Coordinates of C-alpha atoms and ligand atoms in Angstrom, one line a residue:
X1 CA -11.6 16.5 -14.1
X2 CA -7.8 16.8 -13.7
X3 CA -5.4 13.9 -14.4
X4 CA -4.5 11.7 -11.5
X5 CA -1.3 12.6 -9.6
X6 CA -0.1 8.9 -10.0
X7 CA -1.1 6.5 -12.7
X8 CA 0.4 2.9 -12.6
X9 CA -0.3 0.7 -15.6
X10 CA 0.5 -3.1 -15.8
X11 CA 3.4 -2.7 -13.3
X12 CA 5.6 -5.7 -13.1
X13 CA 8.5 -6.3 -10.8
X14 CA 10.0 -9.7 -11.2
X15 CA 13.2 -10.9 -9.4
X16 CA 15.4 -13.6 -10.8
X17 CA 15.4 -16.9 -8.8
X18 CA 19.0 -18.1 -8.7
X19 CA 20.3 -21.6 -7.7
X20 CA 23.5 -23.5 -7.6
X21 CA 27.2 -22.5 -7.3
X22 CA 27.0 -20.6 -10.5
X23 CA 23.9 -18.8 -9.4
X24 CA 22.1 -19.6 -12.6
X25 CA 18.7 -18.0 -13.1
X26 CA 16.2 -20.9 -12.8
X27 CA 13.0 -18.8 -12.7
X28 CA 11.4 -15.6 -11.8
X29 CA 9.7 -14.4 -8.6
X30 CA 6.7 -12.5 -9.9
X31 CA 6.4 -10.2 -6.8
X32 CA 4.3 -7.7 -8.8
X33 CA 2.7 -9.1 -11.9
X34 CA 0.5 -6.6 -13.8
X35 CA -0.8 -4.1 -11.3
X36 CA -2.8 -1.0 -12.5
X37 CA -4.4 1.8 -10.5
X38 CA -4.4 5.6 -10.2
X39 CA -4.6 8.1 -7.3
X40 CA -6.1 11.5 -7.7
X41 CA -4.5 14.5 -6.0
X42 CA -5.1 14.7 -2.2
X43 CA -6.7 11.3 -2.1
X44 CA -5.6 8.0 -0.4
X45 CA -5.5 4.6 -2.0
X46 CA -5.2 1.8 0.5
X47 CA -3.4 -1.3 -0.7
X48 CA -4.2 -4.3 1.4
X49 CA -3.3 -8.0 1.4
X50 CA -1.5 -10.7 3.3
X51 CA 2.3 -10.6 3.8
X52 CA 4.1 -11.6 0.7
X53 CA 1.4 -10.5 -1.7
X54 CA 3.7 -7.9 -3.3
X55 CA 2.1 -4.7 -1.8
X56 CA 5.4 -3.4 -0.4
X57 CA 7.2 -4.1 -3.7
X58 CA 4.5 -2.0 -5.4
X59 CA 5.3 1.0 -3.2
X60 CA 9.1 0.6 -3.6
X61 CA 8.8 0.1 -7.4
X62 CA 6.8 3.4 -7.8
X63 CA 9.7 5.2 -6.1
X64 CA 12.2 3.0 -8.0
X65 CA 13.8 1.8 -4.8
X66 CA 13.5 -1.5 -6.6
X67 CA 13.6 -1.5 -10.4
X68 CA 10.3 -2.5 -12.1
X69 CA 10.7 -4.9 -15.0
X70 CA 7.6 -3.8 -16.9
X71 CA 4.7 -1.4 -17.1
X72 CA 4.5 2.3 -16.7
X73 CA 4.4 4.7 -13.8
X74 CA 3.4 8.3 -14.4
X75 CA 3.7 10.9 -11.7
X76 CA 2.2 14.3 -12.5
X77 CA 2.6 13.6 -16.2
X78 CA 6.3 12.4 -15.9
X79 CA 7.2 8.9 -16.9
X80 CA 9.0 7.7 -13.8
X81 CA 10.6 4.7 -15.5
X82 CA 12.1 6.8 -18.3
X83 CA 13.5 9.4 -15.9
X84 CA 17.1 9.4 -14.7
X85 CA 19.8 11.6 -13.2
X86 CA 18.9 15.0 -11.8
X87 CA 15.3 14.7 -13.2
X88 CA 14.8 11.5 -11.2
X89 CA 16.2 13.1 -8.1
X90 CA 13.8 16.0 -8.5
X91 CA 10.9 13.6 -8.8
X92 CA 12.1 11.6 -5.8
X93 CA 11.9 14.8 -3.6
X94 CA 8.2 15.0 -4.5
X95 CA 7.6 11.3 -3.7
X96 CA 8.6 10.2 -0.3
X97 CA 8.3 7.0 1.8
X98 CA 7.7 6.2 5.4
X99 CA 8.8 2.7 6.4
X100 CA 7.2 0.2 8.7
X101 CA 10.0 0.0 11.3
X102 CA 10.9 3.3 13.0
X103 CA 13.7 1.4 14.8
X104 CA 15.5 0.2 11.7
X105 CA 14.8 3.2 9.4
X106 CA 16.5 5.9 11.5
X107 CA 20.3 5.7 11.7
X108 CA 21.1 5.3 15.5
X109 CA 24.5 7.0 15.0
X110 CA 23.0 10.2 13.6
X111 CA 21.2 13.0 15.5
X112 CA 17.7 13.8 14.4
X113 CA 19.1 17.0 13.0
X114 CA 21.6 15.1 10.8
X115 CA 18.8 12.6 9.8
X116 CA 16.5 15.4 8.7
X117 CA 19.2 17.6 7.1
X118 CA 20.6 14.8 4.9
X119 CA 17.7 15.0 2.4
X120 CA 17.8 18.8 2.4
X121 CA 21.5 18.8 1.5
X122 CA 21.0 16.1 -1.2
X123 CA 18.2 18.1 -2.8
X124 CA 20.1 21.4 -2.3
X125 CA 17.1 22.9 -0.4
X126 CA 18.0 26.2 1.3
X127 CA 21.0 27.7 3.2
X128 CA 21.9 26.5 6.7
X129 CA 19.5 28.9 8.5
X130 CA 16.7 28.2 6.2
X131 CA 17.2 24.4 6.5
X132 CA 17.0 24.8 10.3
X133 CA 13.7 26.5 10.0
X134 CA 12.4 23.8 7.6
X135 CA 13.4 21.1 10.1
X136 CA 11.8 22.8 13.0
X137 CA 8.6 23.3 11.0
X138 CA 8.5 19.6 9.9
X139 CA 9.0 18.5 13.5
X140 CA 6.3 20.8 14.7
X141 CA 3.9 19.4 12.0
X142 CA 4.4 16.0 13.5
X143 CA 3.9 17.1 17.1
X144 CA 7.6 16.9 18.1
X145 CA 9.4 19.8 19.8
X146 CA 12.4 21.6 18.2
X147 CA 14.7 20.3 21.0
X148 CA 14.3 16.8 19.3
X149 CA 16.9 18.0 16.7
X150 CA 19.9 17.6 19.1
X151 CA 18.9 14.1 20.3
X152 CA 19.4 10.6 19.0
X153 CA 16.7 8.1 17.8
X154 CA 17.2 5.7 20.7
X155 CA 16.1 8.5 23.1
X156 CA 12.5 8.3 21.8
X157 CA 9.6 5.8 22.0
X158 CA 8.4 3.9 18.9
X159 CA 5.6 6.4 18.3
X160 CA 7.9 9.4 18.6
X161 CA 10.4 7.7 16.2
X162 CA 7.7 7.2 13.6
X163 CA 6.8 10.9 14.0
X164 CA 10.5 11.7 13.3
X165 CA 10.4 9.4 10.3
X166 CA 7.3 11.3 9.0
X167 CA 9.1 14.6 9.7
X168 CA 12.1 13.4 7.6
X169 CA 9.7 12.8 4.7
X170 CA 7.8 16.1 5.2
X171 CA 10.9 18.3 5.4
X172 CA 11.4 17.8 1.7
X173 CA 7.9 19.2 1.0
X174 CA 6.6 16.2 -1.0
X175 CA 3.2 15.9 -2.7
X176 CA 3.0 12.1 -2.5
X177 CA 3.8 9.7 0.3
X178 CA 4.1 5.9 0.2
X179 CA 3.1 4.8 3.8
X180 CA 4.4 1.3 4.0
X181 CA 2.7 -0.4 7.0
X182 CA 3.4 2.9 9.0
X183 CA 1.7 1.7 12.2
X184 CA 2.1 -2.1 12.3
X185 CA 5.4 -2.0 14.3
X186 CA 3.8 0.4 16.9
X187 CA 2.0 -0.4 20.2
X188 CA -1.7 -0.7 19.7
X189 CA -2.2 2.2 22.1
X190 CA -0.4 4.7 19.9
X191 CA -1.4 3.3 16.4
X192 CA -4.6 5.5 16.4
X193 CA -2.6 8.6 17.2
X194 CA -0.2 8.1 14.3
X195 CA -3.1 7.3 11.9
X196 CA -4.9 10.5 13.0
X197 CA -1.7 12.5 12.5
X198 CA -1.4 11.2 9.0
X199 CA -5.0 12.0 8.2
X200 CA -4.6 15.5 9.6
X201 CA -1.3 16.1 7.7
X202 CA -3.0 15.0 4.4
X203 CA -5.8 17.6 4.9
X204 CA -3.5 20.4 6.1
X205 CA -0.7 19.9 3.5
X206 CA -2.8 18.6 0.6
X207 CA -0.9 15.4 0.4
X208 CA -1.7 12.2 -1.7
X209 CA -1.1 8.8 -0.1
X210 CA -0.5 5.2 -1.0
X211 CA -1.3 3.5 2.3
X212 CA 0.0 0.0 2.4
X213 CA -1.2 -2.3 5.2
X214 CA -2.3 -5.9 6.0
X215 CA -5.0 -4.4 8.3
X216 CA -8.2 -3.9 6.3
X217 CA -9.9 -2.0 9.2
X218 CA -7.2 0.7 9.2
X219 CA -7.1 0.9 5.4
X220 CA -10.9 1.2 5.2
X221 CA -10.7 4.0 7.8
X222 CA -8.1 6.2 6.1
X223 CA -8.6 5.5 2.4
X224 CA -10.8 7.0 -0.3
X225 CA -10.3 3.9 -2.4
X226 CA -9.2 0.4 -1.4
X227 CA -7.3 -2.1 -3.6
X228 CA -7.0 -5.7 -2.5
X229 CA -3.8 -7.6 -3.6
X230 CA -3.3 -11.3 -3.9
X231 CA -0.2 -13.0 -5.2
X232 CA 1.2 -10.1 -7.2
X233 CA -2.1 -8.9 -8.6
X234 CA -4.9 -6.5 -7.6
X235 CA -8.1 -8.7 -7.4
X236 CA -10.6 -6.0 -6.4
X237 CA -10.6 -2.2 -6.2
X238 CA -13.4 0.2 -5.3
X239 CA -14.3 3.2 -3.1
X240 CA -13.7 2.4 0.5
X241 CA -17.3 2.6 1.5
X242 CA -18.4 0.5 -1.5
X243 CA -15.9 -2.3 -0.9
X244 CA -16.9 -2.5 2.8
X245 CA -20.6 -2.6 1.8
X246 CA -20.5 -4.8 -1.3
X247 CA -17.2 -6.8 -1.6
X248 CA -17.4 -9.0 -4.7
X249 CA -14.2 -11.1 -4.6
X250 CA -14.2 -14.2 -2.3
X251 CA -10.7 -13.2 -1.0
X252 CA -11.9 -9.7 0.0
X253 CA -14.8 -11.3 1.8
X254 CA -12.5 -13.6 3.7
X255 CA -10.3 -10.5 4.7
X256 CA -13.3 -8.6 5.8
X257 CA -14.6 -11.5 7.8
X258 CA -11.5 -11.4 9.9
X259 CA -12.0 -7.7 10.9
X260 CA -13.5 -7.4 14.4
X261 CA -16.5 -5.1 14.3
X262 CA -18.3 -3.5 17.2
X263 CA -21.3 -2.7 15.0
X264 CA -23.6 -5.8 15.1
X265 CA -25.1 -4.9 11.7
X266 CA -21.7 -5.2 10.1
X267 CA -20.4 -8.2 12.1
X268 CA -19.7 -11.2 9.9
X269 CA -18.9 -14.8 10.6
X270 CA -15.3 -15.6 10.2
X271 CA -14.4 -17.3 6.9
X272 CA -11.4 -19.5 7.3
X273 CA -9.4 -20.1 4.2
X274 CA -7.6 -23.4 3.7
X275 CA -4.0 -23.8 2.4
X276 CA -1.1 -21.5 2.1
X277 CA -0.5 -18.7 -0.4
X278 CA 1.3 -20.3 -3.4
X279 CA 4.8 -19.2 -4.3
X280 CA 5.0 -16.1 -6.5
X281 CA 7.6 -18.0 -8.6
X282 CA 5.0 -20.6 -9.5
X283 CA 1.6 -18.9 -9.6
X284 CA -1.3 -21.3 -10.3
X285 CA -3.0 -21.4 -13.7
X286 CA -6.3 -19.6 -14.1
X287 CA -7.4 -17.5 -11.1
X288 CA -4.4 -17.2 -8.7
X289 CA -6.8 -17.6 -5.8
X290 CA -8.3 -20.9 -7.1
X291 CA -6.4 -23.3 -4.8
X292 CA -7.8 -21.6 -1.7
X293 CA -11.1 -20.4 -3.0
X294 CA -14.1 -22.3 -1.6
X295 CA -16.2 -21.3 -4.6
X296 CA -13.7 -22.3 -7.3
X297 CA -15.0 -24.0 -10.5
X298 CA -13.4 -25.7 -13.4
X299 CA -13.1 -22.4 -15.4
X300 CA -11.2 -20.8 -12.4
X301 CA -8.5 -23.4 -12.8
X302 CA -8.1 -22.7 -16.5
X303 CA -8.8 -19.1 -17.4
X304 CA -7.3 -16.0 -15.7
X305 CA -10.4 -13.9 -14.9
X306 CA -10.4 -10.5 -16.7
X307 CA -11.5 -7.3 -14.9
X308 CA -15.2 -6.6 -14.7
X309 CA -16.0 -3.0 -13.9
X310 CA -19.4 -1.8 -12.5
X311 CA -19.7 1.9 -11.5
X312 CA -15.9 2.2 -10.8
X313 CA -15.9 -1.1 -8.8
X314 CA -13.2 -3.4 -10.4
X315 CA -13.1 -7.2 -9.7
X316 CA -11.3 -10.1 -11.2
X317 CA -13.5 -13.2 -10.6
X318 CA -15.5 -15.4 -12.9
X319 CA -18.2 -15.9 -10.3
X320 CA -18.5 -12.2 -9.6
X321 CA -18.8 -11.5 -13.4
X322 CA -21.6 -14.1 -13.7
X323 CA -23.5 -12.8 -10.6
X324 CA -23.2 -9.2 -11.8
X325 CA -24.7 -10.2 -15.1
X326 CA -27.4 -12.2 -13.4
X327 CA -28.2 -9.2 -11.2
X328 CA -28.4 -6.9 -14.2
X329 CA -25.4 -4.9 -13.2
X330 CA -26.5 -4.4 -9.6
X331 CA -23.2 -5.0 -7.6
X332 CA -25.0 -4.9 -4.3
X333 CA -27.3 -7.8 -5.2
X334 CA -24.3 -9.8 -6.7
X335 CA -22.2 -9.1 -3.6
X336 CA -25.0 -10.4 -1.3
X337 CA -25.3 -13.7 -3.3
X338 CA -21.5 -14.2 -3.3
X339 CA -21.3 -13.5 0.4
X340 CA -24.1 -16.0 1.1
X341 CA -22.3 -18.6 -1.0
X342 CA -19.0 -18.0 0.8
X343 CA -20.7 -18.4 4.2
X344 CA -22.4 -21.7 3.1
X345 CA -19.2 -23.1 1.6
X346 CA -16.7 -22.4 4.3
X347 CA -15.8 -23.6 7.8
X348 CA -17.6 -21.2 10.1
X349 CA -16.2 -20.1 13.4
X350 CA -18.3 -17.9 15.6
X351 CA -16.8 -14.5 16.3
Ligands
SF4_401 FE1 -12.8 -18.0 -6.7 FE2 -13.1 -18.6 -9.2 FE3 -13.6 -16.1 -8.4 FE4 -11.1 -17.1 -8.4 S1 -12.4 -16.7 -10.2 S2 -12.0 -15.9 -6.8 S3 -11.4 -19.2 -7.9 S4 -14.7 -18.0 -7.8

């Protein structure tokens, strides 16, 4: 088996919390606080969680658009955090990002041609005629006509702008894309088109994705593996089909219960979580989810749950660890028991 294209180990991105006239550092916002995962070539890892959980910071830290404060990031064998200058520029060409907002991410004063050509010039890719050919090809791959080049972003709809943003990434012939909530700013009617385009491009161009979203149903649909993030940490990670079938973490169960499902066999009663997400500058002791977890016990308030791994299914939860042991390592049986306990312990709304 070949090495993963991307391997992230114990990634930390903390931001100083400053106060007062002198802007003294009074604490740290632990936006990302010990995140590990890997992505094999031509696969998609979906990273899901509520807003503010740190998922966007993970994506930006990998590309060093924000500087990580700890851990390691290896891309195709290169240590991204130890790379600088021309070598970092070369790596960045291979790792591109598509942002959430196609209105804010395209400069309204630049033509589409100038927007697409900027990266080619920075990375010294091709002569003028060759660059034009590359830009036409990238637009064609995203379903936009070559005439798009002479026009400005405001002349296009949200969905078309997102296609242009994807073309801007593709023109540099990357191997890896961070897709940061790529459809959440779009009309519901065109979200599916853009998702299908991304899936098609991954197959056709052999791309590898980190797909970041708050929408578990979309993530489950496009991903090979899903990681669930809460307050700067990944709390559960498994193959997409496995996590949908046998979620072990109470937070994942709550997220899944909010996904509308047309299949009656998979429809679940809504689990309503109490309280707000705590501040990442003052994460709770023990399990970070304990103030909102309906199944929290004394140990949850005192000890940070370590990872338990069963057949590639990772979970950080004391209860899940105990239920897995009680079920002799059968994650499906353990997941059924935890789901039943969650249903019994929470406020239940029909739906
Ligand atoms: Fe809930 Fe405890 Fe599991 Fe945390 S460790 S998710 S508080 S049961």
